[in-house]
PDB file of C-alpha atoms in Angstrom:
ATOM      1  CA  UNK A   1      -7.873   3.545  -6.189  1.00 93.00           C
ATOM      2  CA  UNK A   2     -10.834   1.236  -6.093  1.00 94.00           C
ATOM      3  CA  UNK A   3     -11.345  -2.509  -6.256  1.00 95.00           C
ATOM      4  CA  UNK A   4     -11.874  -2.694 -10.039  1.00 96.00           C
ATOM      5  CA  UNK A   5      -8.762  -0.617 -10.756  1.00 97.00           C
ATOM      6  CA  UNK A   6      -6.561  -2.745  -8.494  1.00 98.00           C
ATOM      7  CA  UNK A   7      -7.929  -5.921 -10.052  1.00 98.00           C
ATOM      8  CA  UNK A   8      -7.123  -4.524 -13.497  1.00 98.00           C
ATOM      9  CA  UNK A   9      -3.582  -3.484 -12.500  1.00 98.00           C
ATOM     10  CA  UNK A  10      -2.833  -6.910 -11.016  1.00 98.00           C
ATOM     11  CA  UNK A  11      -4.174  -8.644 -14.115  1.00 98.00           C
ATOM     12  CA  UNK A  12      -2.115  -6.370 -16.381  1.00 98.00           C
ATOM     13  CA  UNK A  13       1.063  -6.736 -14.282  1.00 98.00           C
ATOM     14  CA  UNK A  14       0.725 -10.519 -14.445  1.00 98.00           C
ATOM     15  CA  UNK A  15       0.241 -10.419 -18.209  1.00 98.00           C
ATOM     16  CA  UNK A  16       3.354  -8.340 -18.876  1.00 98.00           C
ATOM     17  CA  UNK A  17       5.682  -9.985 -16.338  1.00 98.00           C
ATOM     18  CA  UNK A  18       4.560 -13.594 -16.443  1.00 98.00           C
ATOM     19  CA  UNK A  19       4.344 -13.500 -12.645  1.00 98.00           C
ATOM     20  CA  UNK A  20       1.169 -14.075 -10.666  1.00 98.00           C
ATOM     21  CA  UNK A  21       1.844 -12.668  -7.193  1.00 98.00           C
ATOM     22  CA  UNK A  22       2.585  -9.069  -6.248  1.00 98.00           C
ATOM     23  CA  UNK A  23       2.929  -7.288  -2.939  1.00 98.00           C
ATOM     24  CA  UNK A  24       0.763  -4.163  -2.866  1.00 98.00           C
ATOM     25  CA  UNK A  25       2.536  -1.744  -0.550  1.00 97.00           C
ATOM     26  CA  UNK A  26       1.261   1.770  -1.175  1.00 92.00           C
ATOM     27  CA  UNK A  27      -2.060   3.352  -0.346  1.00 96.00           C
ATOM     28  CA  UNK A  28      -3.799   1.085  -2.880  1.00 97.00           C
ATOM     29  CA  UNK A  29      -3.289  -1.768  -0.402  1.00 97.00           C
ATOM     30  CA  UNK A  30      -6.228  -0.369   1.580  1.00 97.00           C
ATOM     31  CA  UNK A  31      -8.619  -1.774  -1.031  1.00 95.00           C
ATOM     32  CA  UNK A  32      -8.127  -5.285   0.381  1.00 95.00           C
ATOM     33  CA  UNK A  33      -9.205  -4.125   3.848  1.00 93.00           C
ATOM     34  CA  UNK A  34     -12.462  -2.517   2.747  1.00 93.00           C
ATOM     35  CA  UNK A  35     -15.767  -4.326   2.524  1.00 87.00           C
ATOM     36  CA  UNK A  36     -17.318  -1.207   1.016  1.00 88.00           C
ATOM     37  CA  UNK A  37     -16.259   2.315   0.119  1.00 88.00           C
ATOM     38  CA  UNK A  38     -19.309   3.732   1.927  1.00 88.00           C
ATOM     39  CA  UNK A  39     -18.340   5.950   4.854  1.00 89.00           C
ATOM     40  CA  UNK A  40     -14.652   5.997   3.914  1.00 94.00           C
ATOM     41  CA  UNK A  41     -12.965   9.407   3.921  1.00 94.00           C
ATOM     42  CA  UNK A  42     -12.310  10.405   0.269  1.00 94.00           C
ATOM     43  CA  UNK A  43      -8.595  10.974   0.963  1.00 96.00           C
ATOM     44  CA  UNK A  44      -8.202   7.245   1.653  1.00 96.00           C
ATOM     45  CA  UNK A  45      -9.233   6.363  -1.912  1.00 94.00           C
ATOM     46  CA  UNK A  46      -7.873   9.334  -3.868  1.00 94.00           C
ATOM     47  CA  UNK A  47      -4.618   7.810  -5.115  1.00 94.00           C
ATOM     48  CA  UNK A  48      -4.388   6.873  -8.786  1.00 96.00           C
ATOM     49  CA  UNK A  49      -1.439   4.543  -8.277  1.00 97.00           C
ATOM     50  CA  UNK A  50      -0.660   1.109  -6.918  1.00 98.00           C
ATOM     51  CA  UNK A  51       2.866   0.294  -5.764  1.00 98.00           C
ATOM     52  CA  UNK A  52       3.546  -3.287  -6.832  1.00 98.00           C
ATOM     53  CA  UNK A  53       6.477  -5.481  -5.859  1.00 98.00           C
ATOM     54  CA  UNK A  54       6.646  -8.692  -7.886  1.00 98.00           C
ATOM     55  CA  UNK A  55       6.966 -11.583  -5.419  1.00 97.00           C
ATOM     56  CA  UNK A  56      10.204 -12.535  -7.171  1.00 97.00           C
ATOM     57  CA  UNK A  57      11.466  -8.956  -6.666  1.00 95.00           C
ATOM     58  CA  UNK A  58      12.886  -9.295 -10.182  1.00 97.00           C
ATOM     59  CA  UNK A  59      14.354  -5.996 -11.440  1.00 98.00           C
ATOM     60  CA  UNK A  60      13.202  -6.968 -14.937  1.00 98.00           C
ATOM     61  CA  UNK A  61       9.589  -7.366 -13.773  1.00 98.00           C
ATOM     62  CA  UNK A  62       9.772  -4.084 -11.862  1.00 98.00           C
ATOM     63  CA  UNK A  63      10.985  -2.326 -15.018  1.00 98.00           C
ATOM     64  CA  UNK A  64       8.259  -3.937 -17.126  1.00 98.00           C
ATOM     65  CA  UNK A  65       5.583  -2.705 -14.714  1.00 98.00           C
ATOM     66  CA  UNK A  66       6.996   0.825 -14.747  1.00 96.00           C
ATOM     67  CA  UNK A  67       7.330   0.905 -18.510  1.00 96.00           C
ATOM     68  CA  UNK A  68       3.982  -0.569 -19.503  1.00 98.00           C
ATOM     69  CA  UNK A  69       1.745   0.445 -16.587  1.00 98.00           C
ATOM     70  CA  UNK A  70       3.555   3.409 -15.027  1.00 97.00           C
ATOM     71  CA  UNK A  71       2.706   7.059 -14.653  1.00 97.00           C
ATOM     72  CA  UNK A  72       2.173   8.815 -17.998  1.00 97.00           C
ATOM     73  CA  UNK A  73       2.169   5.482 -19.856  1.00 97.00           C
ATOM     74  CA  UNK A  74      -0.426   4.697 -22.499  1.00 97.00           C
ATOM     75  CA  UNK A  75      -2.117   2.530 -19.851  1.00 98.00           C
ATOM     76  CA  UNK A  76      -2.335   5.513 -17.468  1.00 98.00           C
ATOM     77  CA  UNK A  77      -3.639   7.776 -20.210  1.00 98.00           C
ATOM     78  CA  UNK A  78      -6.266   5.240 -21.211  1.00 98.00           C
ATOM     79  CA  UNK A  79      -7.540   4.216 -17.785  1.00 98.00           C
ATOM     80  CA  UNK A  80      -6.612   7.108 -15.450  1.00 97.00           C
ATOM     81  CA  UNK A  81      -4.631   5.003 -12.980  1.00 98.00           C
ATOM     82  CA  UNK A  82      -1.240   3.341 -13.007  1.00 98.00           C
ATOM     83  CA  UNK A  83       1.207   1.030 -11.242  1.00 98.00           C
ATOM     84  CA  UNK A  84       4.674   1.783  -9.969  1.00 97.00           C
ATOM     85  CA  UNK A  85       6.995  -1.185 -10.028  1.00 97.00           C
ATOM     86  CA  UNK A  86       8.930  -0.922  -6.779  1.00 97.00           C
ATOM     87  CA  UNK A  87      11.220  -3.042  -4.619  1.00 97.00           C
ATOM     88  CA  UNK A  88      11.195  -3.838  -0.916  1.00 96.00           C
ATOM     89  CA  UNK A  89      13.179  -0.705  -0.041  1.00 94.00           C
ATOM     90  CA  UNK A  90       9.917   1.182  -0.631  1.00 93.00           C
ATOM     91  CA  UNK A  91       8.616  -0.213   2.655  1.00 94.00           C
ATOM     92  CA  UNK A  92      11.738   0.519   4.680  1.00 92.00           C
ATOM     93  CA  UNK A  93       9.671   1.865   7.586  1.00 96.00           C
ATOM     94  CA  UNK A  94       7.165  -0.970   7.812  1.00 97.00           C
ATOM     95  CA  UNK A  95       7.130  -3.299  10.820  1.00 97.00           C
ATOM     96  CA  UNK A  96       9.689  -6.059  10.311  1.00 96.00           C
ATOM     97  CA  UNK A  97       7.023  -8.767  10.182  1.00 97.00           C
ATOM     98  CA  UNK A  98       4.539  -6.964   7.913  1.00 98.00           C
ATOM     99  CA  UNK A  99       4.615  -9.715   5.262  1.00 97.00           C
ATOM    100  CA  UNK A 100       3.133 -12.165   7.790  1.00 97.00           C
ATOM    101  CA  UNK A 101      -0.045 -10.073   7.938  1.00 98.00           C
ATOM    102  CA  UNK A 102      -0.665  -9.333   4.273  1.00 98.00           C
ATOM    103  CA  UNK A 103      -4.220  -9.669   3.047  1.00 98.00           C
ATOM    104  CA  UNK A 104      -4.674 -11.826  -0.024  1.00 98.00           C
ATOM    105  CA  UNK A 105      -6.538  -9.924  -2.741  1.00 98.00           C
ATOM    106  CA  UNK A 106      -7.777 -11.888  -5.716  1.00 97.00           C
ATOM    107  CA  UNK A 107     -11.026 -12.381  -7.531  1.00 97.00           C
ATOM    108  CA  UNK A 108     -12.280 -13.769 -10.809  1.00 98.00           C
ATOM    109  CA  UNK A 109     -11.446 -10.340 -12.284  1.00 97.00           C
ATOM    110  CA  UNK A 110      -7.725 -10.742 -11.474  1.00 98.00           C
ATOM    111  CA  UNK A 111      -7.663 -13.880 -13.654  1.00 97.00           C
ATOM    112  CA  UNK A 112      -5.222 -15.776 -11.437  1.00 97.00           C
ATOM    113  CA  UNK A 113      -3.146 -12.786 -10.357  1.00 98.00           C
ATOM    114  CA  UNK A 114      -2.928 -12.128  -6.644  1.00 98.00           C
ATOM    115  CA  UNK A 115      -2.086  -9.073  -4.573  1.00 98.00           C
ATOM    116  CA  UNK A 116      -0.614  -9.523  -1.113  1.00 98.00           C
ATOM    117  CA  UNK A 117      -1.755  -6.237   0.372  1.00 98.00           C
ATOM    118  CA  UNK A 118      -0.287  -4.581   3.436  1.00 98.00           C
ATOM    119  CA  UNK A 119      -2.553  -4.839   6.449  1.00 98.00           C
ATOM    120  CA  UNK A 120      -4.048  -1.432   7.318  1.00 97.00           C
ATOM    121  CA  UNK A 121      -2.063  -0.867  10.554  1.00 98.00           C
ATOM    122  CA  UNK A 122       1.245  -1.794   8.898  1.00 98.00           C
ATOM    123  CA  UNK A 123       0.393   0.537   6.036  1.00 98.00           C
ATOM    124  CA  UNK A 124      -0.481   3.364   8.428  1.00 97.00           C
ATOM    125  CA  UNK A 125       2.741   2.909  10.410  1.00 97.00           C
ATOM    126  CA  UNK A 126       4.861   3.077   7.267  1.00 97.00           C
ATOM    127  CA  UNK A 127       3.044   6.251   6.202  1.00 96.00           C
ATOM    128  CA  UNK A 128       3.419   7.834   9.658  1.00 96.00           C
ATOM    129  CA  UNK A 129       7.162   7.157   9.580  1.00 96.00           C
ATOM    130  CA  UNK A 130       7.531   8.504   6.040  1.00 95.00           C
ATOM    131  CA  UNK A 131       5.807  11.635   7.290  1.00 93.00           C
ATOM    132  CA  UNK A 132       5.049  13.352   3.971  1.00 94.00           C
ATOM    133  CA  UNK A 133       1.982  15.598   3.988  1.00 95.00           C
ATOM    134  CA  UNK A 134       0.043  13.255   1.672  1.00 95.00           C
ATOM    135  CA  UNK A 135       0.902  10.302   3.939  1.00 95.00           C
ATOM    136  CA  UNK A 136      -0.290  12.096   7.051  1.00 95.00           C
ATOM    137  CA  UNK A 137      -3.533  13.087   5.315  1.00 95.00           C
ATOM    138  CA  UNK A 138      -4.027   9.435   4.326  1.00 96.00           C
ATOM    139  CA  UNK A 139      -3.542   8.272   7.928  1.00 96.00           C
ATOM    140  CA  UNK A 140      -5.908  10.993   9.183  1.00 95.00           C
ATOM    141  CA  UNK A 141      -8.470   9.602   6.728  1.00 96.00           C
ATOM    142  CA  UNK A 142      -7.935   6.088   8.090  1.00 96.00           C
ATOM    143  CA  UNK A 143      -8.515   7.399  11.624  1.00 94.00           C
ATOM    144  CA  UNK A 144     -11.634   9.377  10.576  1.00 93.00           C
ATOM    145  CA  UNK A 145     -13.005   6.292   8.838  1.00 94.00           C
ATOM    146  CA  UNK A 146     -12.449   4.118  11.915  1.00 94.00           C
ATOM    147  CA  UNK A 147     -10.079   1.787  10.076  1.00 96.00           C
ATOM    148  CA  UNK A 148      -7.188   1.848  12.546  1.00 96.00           C
ATOM    149  CA  UNK A 149      -6.717   1.373  16.266  1.00 95.00           C
ATOM    150  CA  UNK A 150      -4.154   3.627  17.965  1.00 94.00           C
ATOM    151  CA  UNK A 151      -3.083   0.890  20.390  1.00 96.00           C
ATOM    152  CA  UNK A 152      -2.219  -1.428  17.503  1.00 97.00           C
ATOM    153  CA  UNK A 153      -0.373   1.385  15.721  1.00 97.00           C
ATOM    154  CA  UNK A 154       1.770   1.980  18.796  1.00 97.00           C
ATOM    155  CA  UNK A 155       2.486  -1.751  19.103  1.00 97.00           C
ATOM    156  CA  UNK A 156       3.482  -1.981  15.443  1.00 97.00           C
ATOM    157  CA  UNK A 157       5.803   1.005  15.772  1.00 97.00           C
ATOM    158  CA  UNK A 158       7.916  -1.063  18.173  1.00 96.00           C
ATOM    159  CA  UNK A 159       8.632  -3.424  15.254  1.00 97.00           C
ATOM    160  CA  UNK A 160       9.980  -0.746  12.915  1.00 97.00           C
ATOM    161  CA  UNK A 161      13.689  -0.286  12.407  1.00 95.00           C
ATOM    162  CA  UNK A 162      14.221   3.421  11.910  1.00 95.00           C
ATOM    163  CA  UNK A 163      16.156   6.292  13.438  1.00 95.00           C
ATOM    164  CA  UNK A 164      14.866   7.171  16.903  1.00 95.00           C
ATOM    165  CA  UNK A 165      13.755  10.643  15.783  1.00 96.00           C
ATOM    166  CA  UNK A 166      11.552   9.080  13.080  1.00 96.00           C
ATOM    167  CA  UNK A 167       9.965   6.702  15.578  1.00 96.00           C
ATOM    168  CA  UNK A 168       9.450   9.427  18.184  1.00 96.00           C
ATOM    169  CA  UNK A 169       7.741  11.693  15.664  1.00 96.00           C
ATOM    170  CA  UNK A 170       5.564   8.827  14.383  1.00 96.00           C
ATOM    171  CA  UNK A 171       4.522   7.980  17.955  1.00 96.00           C
ATOM    172  CA  UNK A 172       3.601  11.613  18.568  1.00 95.00           C
ATOM    173  CA  UNK A 173       1.521  11.575  15.384  1.00 92.00           C
ATOM    174  CA  UNK A 174      -0.368   8.482  16.557  1.00 94.00           C
ATOM    175  CA  UNK A 175      -1.142  10.053  19.918  1.00 90.00           C
ATOM    176  CA  UNK A 176      -2.402  13.325  18.401  1.00 86.00           C
ATOM    177  CA  UNK A 177      -4.223  12.113  15.280  1.00 75.00           C
TER     178      UNK A 177
END
């Protein structure tokens, strides 16, 4: 995912839903934290999808995003990237106060649409807790690219509500990555 693709997805999501603000909660949220793609590990930018939560959390808007912009849609086939309409349960393992740190992503190219992107440490913590191979590779890329601080990751982990075994494993991953 790159800046132009995220701008396009936000603009398209706004056009089909009539909403203007979306939380960006998957790996595409990293775009808002980057000044440049230079020196960034390729794994950090390899995703073709953006997980979007309409600010209203409207099930109708979520369905519209999935149908018109989702994986294997005409949009995906035409542009090579897509949006998943998701709800807040997608970020179940994020720090409780993650919304307070979102990074506003908008530009003339979003034509009034705005993405509230997860801050990089909150994003990394949620990926560490999810623990899928692709998530761990993404976090390793963040570490290699110098985009996260282990001390902040450990602090943010204390704000996650999750089973103790999930938190213990995530903490171990922070200390060894």
